[in-house]
mmCIF file of C-alpha atoms and ligand atoms in Angstrom:
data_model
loop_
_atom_site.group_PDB
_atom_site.id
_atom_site.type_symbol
_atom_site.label_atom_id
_atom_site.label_comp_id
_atom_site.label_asym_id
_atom_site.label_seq_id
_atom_site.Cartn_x
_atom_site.Cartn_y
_atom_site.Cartn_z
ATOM 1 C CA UNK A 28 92.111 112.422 136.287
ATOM 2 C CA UNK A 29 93.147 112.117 132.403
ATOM 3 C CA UNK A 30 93.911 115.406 130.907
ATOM 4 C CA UNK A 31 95.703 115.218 127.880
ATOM 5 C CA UNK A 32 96.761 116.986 124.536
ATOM 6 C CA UNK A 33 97.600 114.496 121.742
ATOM 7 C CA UNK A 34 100.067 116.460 119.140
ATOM 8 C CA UNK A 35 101.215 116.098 115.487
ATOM 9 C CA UNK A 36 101.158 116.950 112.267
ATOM 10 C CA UNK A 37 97.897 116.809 110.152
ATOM 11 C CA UNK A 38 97.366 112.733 108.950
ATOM 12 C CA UNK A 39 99.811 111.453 112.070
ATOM 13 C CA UNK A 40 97.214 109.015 113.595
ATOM 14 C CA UNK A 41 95.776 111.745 116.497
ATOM 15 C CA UNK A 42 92.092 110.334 115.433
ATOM 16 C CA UNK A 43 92.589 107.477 114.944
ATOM 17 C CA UNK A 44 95.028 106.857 118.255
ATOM 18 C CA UNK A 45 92.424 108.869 120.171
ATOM 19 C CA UNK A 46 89.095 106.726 119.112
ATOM 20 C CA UNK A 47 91.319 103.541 120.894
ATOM 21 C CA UNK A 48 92.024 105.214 123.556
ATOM 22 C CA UNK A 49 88.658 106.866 124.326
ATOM 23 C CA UNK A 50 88.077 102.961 124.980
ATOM 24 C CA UNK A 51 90.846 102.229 126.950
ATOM 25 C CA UNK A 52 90.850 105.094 129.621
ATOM 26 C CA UNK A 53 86.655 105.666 129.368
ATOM 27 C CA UNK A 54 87.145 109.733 128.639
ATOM 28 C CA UNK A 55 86.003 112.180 125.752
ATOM 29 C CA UNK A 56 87.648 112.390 122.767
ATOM 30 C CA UNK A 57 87.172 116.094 121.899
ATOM 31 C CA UNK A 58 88.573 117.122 118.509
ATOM 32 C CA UNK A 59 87.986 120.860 117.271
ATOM 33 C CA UNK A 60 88.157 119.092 113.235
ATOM 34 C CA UNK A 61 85.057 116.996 114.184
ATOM 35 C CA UNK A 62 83.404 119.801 116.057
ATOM 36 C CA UNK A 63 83.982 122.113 113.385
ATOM 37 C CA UNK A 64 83.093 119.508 110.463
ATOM 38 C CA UNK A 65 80.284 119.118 112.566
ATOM 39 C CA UNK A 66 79.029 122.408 112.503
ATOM 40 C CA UNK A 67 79.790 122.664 108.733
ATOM 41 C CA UNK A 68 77.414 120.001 108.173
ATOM 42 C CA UNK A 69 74.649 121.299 110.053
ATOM 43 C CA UNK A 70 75.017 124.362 108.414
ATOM 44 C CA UNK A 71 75.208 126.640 111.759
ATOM 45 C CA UNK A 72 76.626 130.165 111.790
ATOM 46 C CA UNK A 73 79.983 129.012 112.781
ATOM 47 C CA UNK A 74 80.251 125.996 110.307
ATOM 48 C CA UNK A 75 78.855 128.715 107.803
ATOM 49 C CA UNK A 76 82.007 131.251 109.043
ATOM 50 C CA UNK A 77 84.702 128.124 108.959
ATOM 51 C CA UNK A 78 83.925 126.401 105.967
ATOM 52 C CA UNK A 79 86.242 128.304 103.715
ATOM 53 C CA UNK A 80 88.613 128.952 105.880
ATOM 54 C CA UNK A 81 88.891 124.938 106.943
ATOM 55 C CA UNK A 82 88.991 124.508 102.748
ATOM 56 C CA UNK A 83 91.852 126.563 102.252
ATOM 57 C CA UNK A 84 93.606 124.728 105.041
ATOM 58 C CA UNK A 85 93.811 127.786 106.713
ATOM 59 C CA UNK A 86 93.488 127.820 110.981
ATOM 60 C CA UNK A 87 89.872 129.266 112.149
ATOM 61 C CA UNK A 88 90.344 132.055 114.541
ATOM 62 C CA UNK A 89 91.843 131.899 117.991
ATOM 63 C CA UNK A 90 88.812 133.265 119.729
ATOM 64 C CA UNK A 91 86.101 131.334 117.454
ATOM 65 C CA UNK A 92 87.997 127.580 118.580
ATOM 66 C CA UNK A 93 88.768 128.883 122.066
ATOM 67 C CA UNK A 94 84.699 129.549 122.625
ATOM 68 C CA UNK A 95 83.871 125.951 121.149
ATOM 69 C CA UNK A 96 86.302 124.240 123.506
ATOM 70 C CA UNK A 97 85.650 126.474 126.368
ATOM 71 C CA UNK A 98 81.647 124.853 126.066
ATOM 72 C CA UNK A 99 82.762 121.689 125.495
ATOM 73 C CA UNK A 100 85.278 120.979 128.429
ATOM 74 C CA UNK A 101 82.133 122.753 130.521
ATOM 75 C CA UNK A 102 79.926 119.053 129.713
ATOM 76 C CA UNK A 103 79.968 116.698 132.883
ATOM 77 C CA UNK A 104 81.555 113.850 130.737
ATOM 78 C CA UNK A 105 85.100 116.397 130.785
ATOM 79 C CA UNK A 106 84.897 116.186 134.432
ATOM 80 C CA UNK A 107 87.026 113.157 134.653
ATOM 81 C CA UNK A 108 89.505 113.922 132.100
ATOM 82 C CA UNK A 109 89.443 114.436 128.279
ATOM 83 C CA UNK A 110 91.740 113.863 124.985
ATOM 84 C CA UNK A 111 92.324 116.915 123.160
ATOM 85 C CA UNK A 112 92.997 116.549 119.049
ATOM 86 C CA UNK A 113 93.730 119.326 117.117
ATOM 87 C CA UNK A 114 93.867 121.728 119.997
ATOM 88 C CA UNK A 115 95.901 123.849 121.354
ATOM 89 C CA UNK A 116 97.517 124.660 117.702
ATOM 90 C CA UNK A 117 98.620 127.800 118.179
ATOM 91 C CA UNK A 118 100.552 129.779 121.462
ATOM 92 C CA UNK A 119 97.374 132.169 121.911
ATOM 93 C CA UNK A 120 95.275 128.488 122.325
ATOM 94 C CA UNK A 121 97.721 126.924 124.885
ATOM 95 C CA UNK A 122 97.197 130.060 126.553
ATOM 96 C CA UNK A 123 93.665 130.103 126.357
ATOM 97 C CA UNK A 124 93.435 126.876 127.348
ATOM 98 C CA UNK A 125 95.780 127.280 130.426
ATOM 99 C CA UNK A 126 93.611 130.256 131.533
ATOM 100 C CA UNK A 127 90.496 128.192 131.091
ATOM 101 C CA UNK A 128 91.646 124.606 133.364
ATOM 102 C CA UNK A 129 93.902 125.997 136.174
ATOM 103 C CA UNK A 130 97.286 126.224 135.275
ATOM 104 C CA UNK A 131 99.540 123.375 135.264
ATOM 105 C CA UNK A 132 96.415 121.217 134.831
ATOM 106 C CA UNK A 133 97.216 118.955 131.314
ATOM 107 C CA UNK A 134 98.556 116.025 132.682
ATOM 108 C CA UNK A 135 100.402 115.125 129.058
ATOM 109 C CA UNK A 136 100.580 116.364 125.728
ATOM 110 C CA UNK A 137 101.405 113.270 123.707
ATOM 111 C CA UNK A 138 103.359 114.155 120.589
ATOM 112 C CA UNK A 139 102.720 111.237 117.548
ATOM 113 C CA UNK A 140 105.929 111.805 115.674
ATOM 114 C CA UNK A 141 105.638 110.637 111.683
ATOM 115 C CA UNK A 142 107.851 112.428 108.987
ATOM 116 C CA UNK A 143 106.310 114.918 106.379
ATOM 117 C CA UNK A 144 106.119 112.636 103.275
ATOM 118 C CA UNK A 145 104.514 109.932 104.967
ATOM 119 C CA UNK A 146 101.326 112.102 106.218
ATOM 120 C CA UNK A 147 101.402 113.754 102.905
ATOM 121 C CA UNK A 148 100.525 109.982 101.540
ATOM 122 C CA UNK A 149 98.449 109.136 104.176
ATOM 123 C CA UNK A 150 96.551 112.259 103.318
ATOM 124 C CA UNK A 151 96.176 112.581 100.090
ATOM 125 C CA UNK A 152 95.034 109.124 100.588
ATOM 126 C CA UNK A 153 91.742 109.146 102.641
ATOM 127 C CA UNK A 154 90.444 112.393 100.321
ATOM 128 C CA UNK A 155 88.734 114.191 103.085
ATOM 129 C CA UNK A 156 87.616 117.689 101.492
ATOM 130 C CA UNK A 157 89.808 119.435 102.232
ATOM 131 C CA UNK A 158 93.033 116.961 101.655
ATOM 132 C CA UNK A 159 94.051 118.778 98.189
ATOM 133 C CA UNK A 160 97.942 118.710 97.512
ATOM 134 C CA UNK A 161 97.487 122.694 97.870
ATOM 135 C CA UNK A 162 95.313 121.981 101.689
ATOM 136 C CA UNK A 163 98.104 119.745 102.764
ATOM 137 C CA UNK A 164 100.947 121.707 102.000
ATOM 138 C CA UNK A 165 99.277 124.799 103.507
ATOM 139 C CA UNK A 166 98.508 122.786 106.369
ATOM 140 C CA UNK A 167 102.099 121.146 106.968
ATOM 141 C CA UNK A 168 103.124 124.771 106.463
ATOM 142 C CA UNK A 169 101.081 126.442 109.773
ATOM 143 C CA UNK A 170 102.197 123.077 111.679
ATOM 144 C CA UNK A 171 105.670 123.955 111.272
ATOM 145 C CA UNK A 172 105.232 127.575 112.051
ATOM 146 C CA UNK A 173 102.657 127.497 114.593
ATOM 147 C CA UNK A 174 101.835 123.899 116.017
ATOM 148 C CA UNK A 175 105.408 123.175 116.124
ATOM 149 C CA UNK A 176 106.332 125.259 118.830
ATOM 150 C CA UNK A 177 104.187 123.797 121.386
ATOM 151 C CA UNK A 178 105.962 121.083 121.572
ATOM 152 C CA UNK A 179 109.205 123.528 123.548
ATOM 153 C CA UNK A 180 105.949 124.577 125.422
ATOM 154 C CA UNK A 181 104.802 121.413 126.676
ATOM 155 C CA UNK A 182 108.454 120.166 126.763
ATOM 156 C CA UNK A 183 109.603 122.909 128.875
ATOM 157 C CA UNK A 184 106.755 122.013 131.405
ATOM 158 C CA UNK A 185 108.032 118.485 131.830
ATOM 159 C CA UNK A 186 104.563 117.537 130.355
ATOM 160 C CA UNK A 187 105.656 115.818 127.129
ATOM 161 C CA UNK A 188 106.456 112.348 125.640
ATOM 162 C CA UNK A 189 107.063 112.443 122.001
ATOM 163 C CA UNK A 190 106.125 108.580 120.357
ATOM 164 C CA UNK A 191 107.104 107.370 117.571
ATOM 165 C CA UNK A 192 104.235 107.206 114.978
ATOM 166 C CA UNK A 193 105.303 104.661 112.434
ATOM 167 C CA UNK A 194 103.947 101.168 112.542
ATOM 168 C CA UNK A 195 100.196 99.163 113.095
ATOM 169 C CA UNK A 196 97.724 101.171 115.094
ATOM 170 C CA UNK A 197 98.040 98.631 117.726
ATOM 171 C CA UNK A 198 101.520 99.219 117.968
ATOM 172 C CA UNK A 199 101.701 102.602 118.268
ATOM 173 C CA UNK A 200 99.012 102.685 120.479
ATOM 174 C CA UNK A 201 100.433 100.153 122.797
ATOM 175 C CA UNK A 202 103.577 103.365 122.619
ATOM 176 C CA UNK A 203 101.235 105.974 123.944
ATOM 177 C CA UNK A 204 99.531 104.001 126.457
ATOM 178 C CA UNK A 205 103.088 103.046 127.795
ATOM 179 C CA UNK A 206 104.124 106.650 127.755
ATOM 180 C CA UNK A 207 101.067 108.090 129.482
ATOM 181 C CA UNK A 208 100.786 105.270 132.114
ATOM 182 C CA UNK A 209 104.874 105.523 132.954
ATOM 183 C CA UNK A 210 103.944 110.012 133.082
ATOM 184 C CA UNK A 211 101.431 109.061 136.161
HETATM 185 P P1 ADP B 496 94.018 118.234 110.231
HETATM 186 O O1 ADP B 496 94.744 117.832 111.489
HETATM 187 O O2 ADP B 496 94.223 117.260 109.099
HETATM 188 O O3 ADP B 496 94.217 119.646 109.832
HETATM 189 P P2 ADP B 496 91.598 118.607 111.729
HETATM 190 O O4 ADP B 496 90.374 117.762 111.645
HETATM 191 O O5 ADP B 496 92.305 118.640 113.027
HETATM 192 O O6 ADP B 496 92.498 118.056 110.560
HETATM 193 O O7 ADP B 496 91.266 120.112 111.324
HETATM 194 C C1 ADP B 496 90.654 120.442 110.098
HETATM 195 C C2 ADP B 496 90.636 121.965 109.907
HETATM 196 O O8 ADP B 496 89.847 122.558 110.961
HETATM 197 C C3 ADP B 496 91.990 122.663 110.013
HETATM 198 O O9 ADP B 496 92.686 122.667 108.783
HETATM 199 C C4 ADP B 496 91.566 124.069 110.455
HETATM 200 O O10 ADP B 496 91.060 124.829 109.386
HETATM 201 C C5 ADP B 496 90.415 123.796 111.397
HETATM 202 N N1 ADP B 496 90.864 123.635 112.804
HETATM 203 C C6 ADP B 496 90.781 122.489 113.559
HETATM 204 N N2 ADP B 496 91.278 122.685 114.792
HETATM 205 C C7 ADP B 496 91.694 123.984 114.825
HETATM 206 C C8 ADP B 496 92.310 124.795 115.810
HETATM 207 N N3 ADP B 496 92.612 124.320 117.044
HETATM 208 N N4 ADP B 496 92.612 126.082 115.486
HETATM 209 C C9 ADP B 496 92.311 126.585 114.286
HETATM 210 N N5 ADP B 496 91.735 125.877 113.301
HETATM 211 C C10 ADP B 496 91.428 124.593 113.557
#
């Protein structure tokens, strides 16, 4: 059983960290961005509701990401574990998502550490739609005020290892993978 949370700011590596280890520990990668980009793209009543709100770099609503998680960690594939991106991001999610998995039940929220200007640069370089100077900063802004914190949450469970982010993707994922296989 593999449950964890991978944390840090927007452009930090979660996606990319989480694609390699989807390989190396055989569980879901489940990242609200891509479910939501998702459902942009298809044009569906909650990509339709998100869209503008994912533009401004604002956060899409509590309840609406809580209800698209809560379906997704229902699949059979979530059974033996998962990687959460992008979620919890906010005190009301952790919540949610304690309520929803009995409590205690994230094994390890992994926190990819990388300073501010460096994911600003990273950011602004692979142009996603919404990676506008104005996105970013808004962005940066909400981690700081309400992404942040759950790292004291997590921490104050015993349930986190921060890593240091800088580096090759191999070697920061060789970090994580030491840091959740010392954790078990
Ligand atoms: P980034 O980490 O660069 O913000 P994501 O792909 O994780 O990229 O998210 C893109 C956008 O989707 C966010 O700016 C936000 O609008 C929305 N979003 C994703 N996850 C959440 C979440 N857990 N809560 C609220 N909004 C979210």
């Amino acid at each position: 059983m593999t449950r964890l949370v991978i944390l840090g700011k927007q452009g930090a590596g979660k996606g990319t960290q989480c694609a390699l280890l989807v390989e190396h520990y055989g569980i879901p990668h489940i990242s609200t961005g891509d479910m939501l980009r998702a459902a942009v793209a298809e044009g569906t009543p909650l990509g339709l509701q998100a869209k503008a709100v994912m533009d401004a770099g604002d956060l899409v609503s509590d309840e609406l990401i809580l209800g698209i998680v809560e379906e997704r960690l229902a699949q059979p594939d979530a059974e033996a574990g998962f990687l959460l991106d992008g979620f919890p991001r906010t005190a009301a999610q952790a919540d949610g998502l304690t309520e929803l998995l009995a409590p205690g039940s994230i094994d390890l929220a992994v926190n990819i550490d990388v300073p501010d200007a460096v994911v600003t640069e990273r950011m602004l370089g692979r142009g996603r739609a919404d990676d506008t100077p104005e996105a970013i900063a808004r962005r940066l802004e909400l981690y700081a005020a309400e992404t942040a914190p759950l790292l004291e949450y997590f921490g104050g469970q015993g349930r986190l290892v921060t890593v240091d982010g800088l580096g090759s993707e191999d070697d920061v994922q060789a970090r994580i993978v030491d840091a959740i296989d010392d954790a078990r």
